[in-house]
PDB file of C-alpha atoms in Angstrom:
ATOM      1  CA  SER E  20      78.329  73.941  81.906  1.00  0.00           C
ATOM      2  CA  GLN E  21      79.117  73.514  85.591  1.00  0.00           C
ATOM      3  CA  GLU E  22      80.046  69.975  86.499  1.00  0.00           C
ATOM      4  CA  LEU E  23      79.569  70.483  90.226  1.00  0.00           C
ATOM      5  CA  GLU E  24      76.338  72.161  91.244  1.00  0.00           C
ATOM      6  CA  GLN E  25      75.886  73.422  94.780  1.00  0.00           C
ATOM      7  CA  SER E  26      72.639  74.277  96.480  1.00  0.00           C
ATOM      8  CA  PRO E  27      71.523  76.539  97.835  1.00  0.00           C
ATOM      9  CA  GLN E  28      73.448  79.380  96.224  1.00  0.00           C
ATOM     10  CA  SER E  29      73.144  81.406  99.424  1.00  0.00           C
ATOM     11  CA  LEU E  30      71.867  80.774 102.898  1.00  0.00           C
ATOM     12  CA  ILE E  31      71.004  83.082 105.792  1.00  0.00           C
ATOM     13  CA  VAL E  32      70.392  81.389 109.119  1.00  0.00           C
ATOM     14  CA  GLN E  33      69.904  82.410 112.732  1.00  0.00           C
ATOM     15  CA  GLU E  34      72.720  81.493 115.080  1.00  0.00           C
ATOM     16  CA  GLY E  35      72.105  78.088 116.630  1.00  0.00           C
ATOM     17  CA  LYS E  36      70.209  76.684 113.660  1.00  0.00           C
ATOM     18  CA  ASN E  37      71.273  73.627 111.703  1.00  0.00           C
ATOM     19  CA  LEU E  38      71.861  73.803 107.952  1.00  0.00           C
ATOM     20  CA  THR E  39      72.787  71.605 104.997  1.00  0.00           C
ATOM     21  CA  ILE E  40      74.650  72.416 101.779  1.00  0.00           C
ATOM     22  CA  ASN E  41      74.543  70.024  98.844  1.00  0.00           C
ATOM     23  CA  CYS E  42      77.006  69.331  96.053  1.00  0.00           C
ATOM     24  CA  THR E  43      75.952  67.305  93.015  1.00  0.00           C
ATOM     25  CA  SER E  44      78.145  66.017  90.223  1.00  0.00           C
ATOM     26  CA  SER E  45      77.167  64.931  86.728  1.00  0.00           C
ATOM     27  CA  LYS E  46      80.028  62.416  86.819  1.00  0.00           C
ATOM     28  CA  THR E  47      81.164  59.737  89.244  1.00  0.00           C
ATOM     29  CA  LEU E  48      83.887  61.217  91.372  1.00  0.00           C
ATOM     30  CA  TYR E  49      87.214  59.919  92.535  1.00  0.00           C
ATOM     31  CA  GLY E  50      87.355  62.218  95.547  1.00  0.00           C
ATOM     32  CA  LEU E  51      85.263  65.035  96.958  1.00  0.00           C
ATOM     33  CA  TYR E  52      86.642  67.933  98.997  1.00  0.00           C
ATOM     34  CA  TRP E  53      84.987  70.635 101.039  1.00  0.00           C
ATOM     35  CA  TYR E  54      86.631  74.034 101.463  1.00  0.00           C
ATOM     36  CA  LYS E  55      85.603  77.224 103.233  1.00  0.00           C
ATOM     37  CA  GLN E  56      86.584  80.691 102.064  1.00  0.00           C
ATOM     38  CA  LYS E  57      86.283  83.931 103.947  1.00  0.00           C
ATOM     39  CA  TYR E  58      85.451  86.768 101.572  1.00  0.00           C
ATOM     40  CA  GLY E  59      88.507  87.786  99.533  1.00  0.00           C
ATOM     41  CA  GLU E  60      90.804  85.305 101.247  1.00  0.00           C
ATOM     42  CA  GLY E  61      92.345  81.912 100.555  1.00  0.00           C
ATOM     43  CA  LEU E  62      90.559  78.590 100.935  1.00  0.00           C
ATOM     44  CA  ILE E  63      90.624  76.508 104.094  1.00  0.00           C
ATOM     45  CA  PHE E  64      90.418  72.742 103.718  1.00  0.00           C
ATOM     46  CA  LEU E  65      87.572  71.197 105.724  1.00  0.00           C
ATOM     47  CA  MET E  66      87.210  67.549 104.726  1.00  0.00           C
ATOM     48  CA  MET E  67      87.927  65.003 102.063  1.00  0.00           C
ATOM     49  CA  LEU E  68      85.683  62.065 101.153  1.00  0.00           C
ATOM     50  CA  GLN E  69      86.786  59.255  98.918  1.00  0.00           C
ATOM     51  CA  LYS E  70      84.668  56.177  99.536  1.00  0.00           C
ATOM     52  CA  GLY E  71      81.011  55.759  98.632  1.00  0.00           C
ATOM     53  CA  GLY E  72      78.876  56.118 101.762  1.00  0.00           C
ATOM     54  CA  GLU E  73      81.700  57.770 103.679  1.00  0.00           C
ATOM     55  CA  GLU E  74      80.894  60.233 106.425  1.00  0.00           C
ATOM     56  CA  LYS E  75      83.302  62.469 108.323  1.00  0.00           C
ATOM     57  CA  SER E  76      82.836  64.938 111.139  1.00  0.00           C
ATOM     58  CA  HIS E  77      84.958  67.711 112.542  1.00  0.00           C
ATOM     59  CA  GLU E  78      83.633  69.786 115.407  1.00  0.00           C
ATOM     60  CA  LYS E  79      80.122  70.781 114.317  1.00  0.00           C
ATOM     61  CA  ILE E  80      80.529  70.007 110.627  1.00  0.00           C
ATOM     62  CA  THR E  81      79.624  66.657 109.061  1.00  0.00           C
ATOM     63  CA  ALA E  82      80.158  65.738 105.434  1.00  0.00           C
ATOM     64  CA  LYS E  83      78.755  62.720 103.610  1.00  0.00           C
ATOM     65  CA  LEU E  84      79.358  61.193 100.190  1.00  0.00           C
ATOM     66  CA  ASP E  85      76.628  59.035  98.658  1.00  0.00           C
ATOM     67  CA  GLU E  86      77.161  55.452  97.540  1.00  0.00           C
ATOM     68  CA  LYS E  87      77.266  56.420  93.870  1.00  0.00           C
ATOM     69  CA  LYS E  88      79.913  59.062  94.636  1.00  0.00           C
ATOM     70  CA  GLN E  89      78.014  61.741  92.782  1.00  0.00           C
ATOM     71  CA  GLN E  90      76.464  63.695  95.604  1.00  0.00           C
ATOM     72  CA  SER E  91      77.776  65.111  98.859  1.00  0.00           C
ATOM     73  CA  SER E  92      76.223  67.062 101.688  1.00  0.00           C
ATOM     74  CA  LEU E  93      77.773  69.304 104.327  1.00  0.00           C
ATOM     75  CA  HIS E  94      75.802  69.670 107.523  1.00  0.00           C
ATOM     76  CA  ILE E  95      76.500  72.279 110.199  1.00  0.00           C
ATOM     77  CA  THR E  96      74.947  71.779 113.612  1.00  0.00           C
ATOM     78  CA  ALA E  97      74.154  74.726 115.880  1.00  0.00           C
ATOM     79  CA  SER E  98      75.644  77.316 113.523  1.00  0.00           C
ATOM     80  CA  GLN E  99      77.770  80.173 114.815  1.00  0.00           C
ATOM     81  CA  PRO E 100      78.844  83.489 113.250  1.00  0.00           C
ATOM     82  CA  SER E 101      82.309  81.951 112.794  1.00  0.00           C
ATOM     83  CA  HIS E 102      80.787  79.509 110.291  1.00  0.00           C
ATOM     84  CA  ALA E 103      79.937  82.356 107.926  1.00  0.00           C
ATOM     85  CA  GLY E 104      81.720  82.363 104.573  1.00  0.00           C
ATOM     86  CA  ILE E 105      81.638  80.689 101.208  1.00  0.00           C
ATOM     87  CA  TYR E 106      81.589  76.914 101.115  1.00  0.00           C
ATOM     88  CA  LEU E 107      83.024  75.245  98.058  1.00  0.00           C
ATOM     89  CA  CYS E 108      83.009  71.613  97.122  1.00  0.00           C
ATOM     90  CA  GLY E 109      85.819  70.452  94.864  1.00  0.00           C
ATOM     91  CA  ALA E 110      86.337  67.185  93.075  1.00  0.00           C
ATOM     92  CA  VAL E 111      88.585  64.971  91.066  1.00  0.00           C
ATOM     93  CA  PRO E 112      86.597  62.989  88.490  1.00  0.00           C
ATOM     94  CA  ARG E 113      87.016  59.239  88.066  1.00  0.00           C
ATOM     95  CA  THR E 114      88.713  59.816  84.700  1.00  0.00           C
ATOM     96  CA  GLY E 115      91.112  62.665  84.061  1.00  0.00           C
ATOM     97  CA  ASN E 116      93.289  64.651  86.418  1.00  0.00           C
ATOM     98  CA  GLN E 117      91.394  67.894  86.435  1.00  0.00           C
ATOM     99  CA  PHE E 118      90.425  69.356  89.796  1.00  0.00           C
ATOM    100  CA  TYR E 119      87.431  71.692  89.717  1.00  0.00           C
ATOM    101  CA  PHE E 120      85.221  73.555  92.136  1.00  0.00           C
ATOM    102  CA  GLY E 121      81.498  73.703  92.630  1.00  0.00           C
ATOM    103  CA  THR E 122      79.438  76.832  92.184  1.00  0.00           C
ATOM    104  CA  GLY E 123      79.755  77.816  95.858  1.00  0.00           C
ATOM    105  CA  THR E 124      77.332  78.513  98.701  1.00  0.00           C
ATOM    106  CA  SER E 125      77.437  81.768 100.612  1.00  0.00           C
ATOM    107  CA  LEU E 126      76.524  81.336 104.275  1.00  0.00           C
ATOM    108  CA  THR E 127      75.520  84.188 106.581  1.00  0.00           C
ATOM    109  CA  VAL E 128      74.857  83.478 110.259  1.00  0.00           C
ATOM    110  CA  ILE E 129      72.901  86.147 112.091  1.00  0.00           C
ATOM    111  CA  PRO E 130      73.760  86.499 115.788  1.00  0.00           C
TER     112      PRO E 130
ATOM    113  CA  ASP G   7     105.245  74.300 108.135  1.00  0.00           C
ATOM    114  CA  THR G   8     101.857  73.823 106.452  1.00  0.00           C
ATOM    115  CA  GLU G   9     101.647  77.226 104.907  1.00  0.00           C
ATOM    116  CA  VAL G  10     101.510  78.522 101.365  1.00  0.00           C
ATOM    117  CA  THR G  11     102.627  82.139 101.153  1.00  0.00           C
ATOM    118  CA  GLN G  12     101.845  84.580  98.377  1.00  0.00           C
ATOM    119  CA  THR G  13     103.305  87.982  97.641  1.00  0.00           C
ATOM    120  CA  PRO G  14     102.281  90.666  97.169  1.00  0.00           C
ATOM    121  CA  LYS G  15      98.901  90.751  98.934  1.00  0.00           C
ATOM    122  CA  HIS G  16      97.677  93.540  96.690  1.00  0.00           C
ATOM    123  CA  LEU G  17      98.891  94.709  93.302  1.00  0.00           C
ATOM    124  CA  VAL G  18      97.740  97.585  91.124  1.00  0.00           C
ATOM    125  CA  MET G  19      99.176  97.763  87.642  1.00  0.00           C
ATOM    126  CA  GLY G  20      98.641  99.533  84.364  1.00  0.00           C
ATOM    127  CA  MET G  21      97.992  97.728  81.117  1.00  0.00           C
ATOM    128  CA  THR G  22     101.559  98.331  79.916  1.00  0.00           C
ATOM    129  CA  ASN G  23     103.268  97.174  83.096  1.00  0.00           C
ATOM    130  CA  LYS G  24     105.148  93.951  83.725  1.00  0.00           C
ATOM    131  CA  LYS G  25     104.779  92.437  87.163  1.00  0.00           C
ATOM    132  CA  SER G  26     105.115  89.059  88.864  1.00  0.00           C
ATOM    133  CA  LEU G  27     103.201  87.168  91.521  1.00  0.00           C
ATOM    134  CA  LYS G  28     105.116  84.847  93.805  1.00  0.00           C
ATOM    135  CA  CYS G  29     104.047  81.711  95.653  1.00  0.00           C
ATOM    136  CA  GLU G  30     106.107  79.624  98.049  1.00  0.00           C
ATOM    137  CA  GLN G  31     105.599  76.408 100.023  1.00  0.00           C
ATOM    138  CA  HIS G  32     107.939  74.342 102.162  1.00  0.00           C
ATOM    139  CA  MET G  33     105.818  71.246 102.648  1.00  0.00           C
ATOM    140  CA  GLY G  34     107.719  69.183 100.085  1.00  0.00           C
ATOM    141  CA  HIS G  35     104.734  69.260  97.737  1.00  0.00           C
ATOM    142  CA  ARG G  36     105.496  68.487  94.102  1.00  0.00           C
ATOM    143  CA  ALA G  37     102.334  69.877  92.511  1.00  0.00           C
ATOM    144  CA  MET G  38     101.565  73.596  92.448  1.00  0.00           C
ATOM    145  CA  TYR G  39      98.592  75.438  91.021  1.00  0.00           C
ATOM    146  CA  TRP G  40      97.474  78.909  89.946  1.00  0.00           C
ATOM    147  CA  TYR G  41      93.800  79.826  90.147  1.00  0.00           C
ATOM    148  CA  LYS G  42      91.945  82.971  89.165  1.00  0.00           C
ATOM    149  CA  GLN G  43      88.866  83.984  91.129  1.00  0.00           C
ATOM    150  CA  LYS G  44      86.448  86.710  90.138  1.00  0.00           C
ATOM    151  CA  ALA G  45      84.051  88.170  92.667  1.00  0.00           C
ATOM    152  CA  LYS G  46      81.284  85.795  93.760  1.00  0.00           C
ATOM    153  CA  LYS G  47      82.606  83.013  91.541  1.00  0.00           C
ATOM    154  CA  PRO G  48      84.501  79.825  92.382  1.00  0.00           C
ATOM    155  CA  PRO G  49      88.226  79.684  91.640  1.00  0.00           C
ATOM    156  CA  GLU G  50      89.083  78.719  88.060  1.00  0.00           C
ATOM    157  CA  LEU G  51      92.169  76.651  87.400  1.00  0.00           C
ATOM    158  CA  MET G  52      94.812  78.338  85.238  1.00  0.00           C
ATOM    159  CA  PHE G  53      97.982  76.254  85.458  1.00  0.00           C
ATOM    160  CA  VAL G  54      99.280  73.140  87.172  1.00  0.00           C
ATOM    161  CA  TYR G  55     102.930  72.262  87.665  1.00  0.00           C
ATOM    162  CA  SER G  56     104.005  68.750  88.540  1.00  0.00           C
ATOM    163  CA  TYR G  57     107.647  68.156  89.501  1.00  0.00           C
ATOM    164  CA  GLU G  58     108.525  71.627  88.165  1.00  0.00           C
ATOM    165  CA  LYS G  59     107.061  70.854  84.748  1.00  0.00           C
ATOM    166  CA  LEU G  60     103.933  72.468  83.340  1.00  0.00           C
ATOM    167  CA  SER G  61     101.277  69.783  83.397  1.00  0.00           C
ATOM    168  CA  ILE G  62      98.041  71.652  82.712  1.00  0.00           C
ATOM    169  CA  ASN G  63      97.416  74.960  80.956  1.00  0.00           C
ATOM    170  CA  GLU G  64      93.722  75.750  80.859  1.00  0.00           C
ATOM    171  CA  SER G  65      93.914  77.798  77.644  1.00  0.00           C
ATOM    172  CA  VAL G  66      95.147  80.822  79.534  1.00  0.00           C
ATOM    173  CA  PRO G  67      96.119  83.892  77.408  1.00  0.00           C
ATOM    174  CA  SER G  68      99.844  84.315  76.840  1.00  0.00           C
ATOM    175  CA  ARG G  69      99.881  87.567  78.808  1.00  0.00           C
ATOM    176  CA  PHE G  70     100.012  85.227  81.820  1.00  0.00           C
ATOM    177  CA  SER G  71     103.285  83.315  81.960  1.00  0.00           C
ATOM    178  CA  PRO G  72     103.905  80.789  84.751  1.00  0.00           C
ATOM    179  CA  GLU G  73     107.308  79.707  85.965  1.00  0.00           C
ATOM    180  CA  CYS G  74     108.398  77.081  88.462  1.00  0.00           C
ATOM    181  CA  PRO G  75     112.102  77.697  89.234  1.00  0.00           C
ATOM    182  CA  ASN G  76     112.248  74.977  91.882  1.00  0.00           C
ATOM    183  CA  SER G  77     109.986  72.656  93.828  1.00  0.00           C
ATOM    184  CA  SER G  78     109.134  75.306  96.449  1.00  0.00           C
ATOM    185  CA  LEU G  79     108.519  78.314  94.272  1.00  0.00           C
ATOM    186  CA  LEU G  80     105.903  79.238  91.694  1.00  0.00           C
ATOM    187  CA  ASN G  81     105.743  82.532  89.841  1.00  0.00           C
ATOM    188  CA  LEU G  82     103.140  84.086  87.592  1.00  0.00           C
ATOM    189  CA  HIS G  83     104.522  86.736  85.259  1.00  0.00           C
ATOM    190  CA  LEU G  84     102.048  89.339  84.064  1.00  0.00           C
ATOM    191  CA  HIS G  85     102.407  91.503  80.962  1.00  0.00           C
ATOM    192  CA  ALA G  86      99.993  93.708  79.014  1.00  0.00           C
ATOM    193  CA  LEU G  87      97.021  92.721  81.147  1.00  0.00           C
ATOM    194  CA  GLN G  88      93.484  93.924  80.576  1.00  0.00           C
ATOM    195  CA  PRO G  89      91.114  95.429  83.165  1.00  0.00           C
ATOM    196  CA  GLU G  90      89.036  92.228  83.016  1.00  0.00           C
ATOM    197  CA  ASP G  91      92.060  90.367  84.399  1.00  0.00           C
ATOM    198  CA  SER G  92      91.463  92.070  87.740  1.00  0.00           C
ATOM    199  CA  ALA G  93      90.752  89.280  90.220  1.00  0.00           C
ATOM    200  CA  LEU G  94      92.030  87.373  93.237  1.00  0.00           C
ATOM    201  CA  TYR G  95      94.870  85.069  92.180  1.00  0.00           C
ATOM    202  CA  LEU G  96      95.251  82.019  94.358  1.00  0.00           C
ATOM    203  CA  CYS G  97      98.165  79.654  94.561  1.00  0.00           C
ATOM    204  CA  ALA G  98      97.851  76.119  95.924  1.00  0.00           C
ATOM    205  CA  SER G  99     100.035  73.071  96.380  1.00  0.00           C
ATOM    206  CA  SER G 100      99.454  69.357  96.892  1.00  0.00           C
ATOM    207  CA  LYS G 101     101.683  66.346  97.482  1.00  0.00           C
ATOM    208  CA  SER G 102     101.453  65.352  93.851  1.00  0.00           C
ATOM    209  CA  LEU G 103      98.994  64.672  91.034  1.00  0.00           C
ATOM    210  CA  ARG G 104      98.801  61.011  91.929  1.00  0.00           C
ATOM    211  CA  ARG G 105      95.295  59.687  91.631  1.00  0.00           C
ATOM    212  CA  THR G 106      94.579  59.245  95.289  1.00  0.00           C
ATOM    213  CA  ALA G 107      92.420  61.785  97.017  1.00  0.00           C
ATOM    214  CA  SER G 108      94.897  62.360  99.849  1.00  0.00           C
ATOM    215  CA  TYR G 109      97.602  63.303  97.382  1.00  0.00           C
ATOM    216  CA  ASN G 110      95.287  65.727  95.631  1.00  0.00           C
ATOM    217  CA  GLU G 111      94.391  67.646  98.804  1.00  0.00           C
ATOM    218  CA  GLN G 112      95.332  71.212  98.045  1.00  0.00           C
ATOM    219  CA  PHE G 113      96.653  73.791 100.475  1.00  0.00           C
ATOM    220  CA  PHE G 114      95.847  77.342  99.453  1.00  0.00           C
ATOM    221  CA  GLY G 115      97.659  80.618  99.942  1.00  0.00           C
ATOM    222  CA  PRO G 116      95.809  83.801 100.970  1.00  0.00           C
ATOM    223  CA  GLY G 117      95.835  85.139  97.415  1.00  0.00           C
ATOM    224  CA  THR G 118      96.989  88.278  95.617  1.00  0.00           C
ATOM    225  CA  ARG G 119      94.313  90.854  94.880  1.00  0.00           C
ATOM    226  CA  LEU G 120      95.175  92.218  91.415  1.00  0.00           C
ATOM    227  CA  THR G 121      93.705  95.406  89.959  1.00  0.00           C
ATOM    228  CA  VAL G 122      94.486  96.345  86.363  1.00  0.00           C
ATOM    229  CA  LEU G 123      93.830  99.969  85.485  1.00  0.00           C
TER     230      LEU G 123
END
């Protein structure tokens, strides 16, 4: 079973709209990462969250990690076609060294 | 240099062929990873090397054979693959496997698109 569930699975938005992607873990996490992948290409690191309640922003993207360190959200403000791609959360659990990815969210931004 | 390079970009091979994928980084990272990604699925971890030693093998079939000749280079040797092995193979590196999130941040290469006929 997937240990990191993302929602929604896919998202189609009009350019300029705001959107939120969620990532939920069944376990308490040590660290939570957000990556973006263009179709068929490598992954681009976006942000890393480690502390409960932490929030980070870069350009128009904001990521938050809840106090329990089991849920994260990625919020994009005023989306642009360049934001299109697959967004993946990744995590290191509190116990064990395994790094694993979430189920992914496919984002399409319509001009 | 914050780049992970992978060669070749594309590879087509028959089921009886032997081929190798190559991954290189010059960031001084001591952990390197191989992932397999099927279409519309997240990457799945295959192998992890830490300080040139195999640290994690996620029950990968023996037709995939990893090798880490030095701290900058990671190879994946392929032999007698099956058509279902066709996928995007991604390499990544991180500072180490130390249990701090900043050390686990992984830098990914662009991938090798493998097709097995």
